[in-house]
GROMACS .gro file of C-alpha atoms in nm:
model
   58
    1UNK     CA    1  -0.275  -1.878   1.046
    2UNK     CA    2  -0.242  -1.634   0.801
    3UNK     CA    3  -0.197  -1.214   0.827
    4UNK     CA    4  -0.560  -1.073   0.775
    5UNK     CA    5  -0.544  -0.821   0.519
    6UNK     CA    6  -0.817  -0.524   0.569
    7UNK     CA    7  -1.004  -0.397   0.245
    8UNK     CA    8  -0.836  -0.042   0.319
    9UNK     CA    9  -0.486  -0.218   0.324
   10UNK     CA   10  -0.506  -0.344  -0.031
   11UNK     CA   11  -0.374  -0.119  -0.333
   12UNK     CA   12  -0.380  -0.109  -0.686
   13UNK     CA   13  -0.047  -0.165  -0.840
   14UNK     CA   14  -0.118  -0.258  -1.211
   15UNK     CA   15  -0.295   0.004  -1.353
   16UNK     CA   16  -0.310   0.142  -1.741
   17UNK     CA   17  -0.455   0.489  -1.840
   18UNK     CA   18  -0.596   0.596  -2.126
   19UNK     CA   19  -0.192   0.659  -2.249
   20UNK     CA   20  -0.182   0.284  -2.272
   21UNK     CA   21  -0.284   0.292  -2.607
   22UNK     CA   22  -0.471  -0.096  -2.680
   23UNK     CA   23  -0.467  -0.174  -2.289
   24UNK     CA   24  -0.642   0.054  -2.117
   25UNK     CA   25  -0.944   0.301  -2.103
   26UNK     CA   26  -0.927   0.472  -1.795
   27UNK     CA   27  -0.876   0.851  -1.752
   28UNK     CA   28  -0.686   0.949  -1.473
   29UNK     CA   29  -0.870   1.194  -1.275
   30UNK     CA   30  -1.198   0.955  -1.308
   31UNK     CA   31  -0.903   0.654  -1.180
   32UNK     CA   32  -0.835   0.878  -0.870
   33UNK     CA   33  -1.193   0.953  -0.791
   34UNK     CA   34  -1.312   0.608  -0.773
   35UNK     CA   35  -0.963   0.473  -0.555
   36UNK     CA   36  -1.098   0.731  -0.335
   37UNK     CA   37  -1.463   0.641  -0.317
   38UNK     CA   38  -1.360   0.306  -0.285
   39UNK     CA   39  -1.107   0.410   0.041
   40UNK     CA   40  -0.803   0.350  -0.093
   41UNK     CA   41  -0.517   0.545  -0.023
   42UNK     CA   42  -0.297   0.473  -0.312
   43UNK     CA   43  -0.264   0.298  -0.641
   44UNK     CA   44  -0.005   0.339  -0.916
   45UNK     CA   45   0.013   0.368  -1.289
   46UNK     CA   46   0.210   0.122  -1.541
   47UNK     CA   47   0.151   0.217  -1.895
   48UNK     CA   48   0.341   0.051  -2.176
   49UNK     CA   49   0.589   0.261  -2.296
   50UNK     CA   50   0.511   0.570  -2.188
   51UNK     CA   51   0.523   0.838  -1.891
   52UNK     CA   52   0.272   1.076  -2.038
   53UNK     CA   53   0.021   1.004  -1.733
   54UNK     CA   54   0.276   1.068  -1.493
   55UNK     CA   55   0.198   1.451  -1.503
   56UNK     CA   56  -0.147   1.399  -1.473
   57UNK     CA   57  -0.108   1.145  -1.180
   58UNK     CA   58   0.122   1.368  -0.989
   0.00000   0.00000   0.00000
């Protein structure tokens, strides 16, 4: 009935970085190693507050 969504379809889009200071833990280059172990083709970033990760993301 429904659209079958494929594990390689499915992205990350609630993610905070170590520059989310109280909410999250994960460094960004070890963040972009595992979405890409994993298959993934994208995810995205949403600190609170802040766009300090951004230049690391990019």
């Amino acid at each position: 009935m429904g659209m079958e969504i494929k594990k390689e379809d499915f992205v990350h889009l609630h993610l905070h970085t170590e520059y989310s200071l109280l909410d999250g833990a994960c460094r960004i280059e070890r963040l972009l190693s595992h979405v890409k172990s994993i298959g993934q083709t994208a995810c995205a970033i949403t600190d609170h507050g802040v766009m300090y990760g951004c230049v690391d993301f990019f």
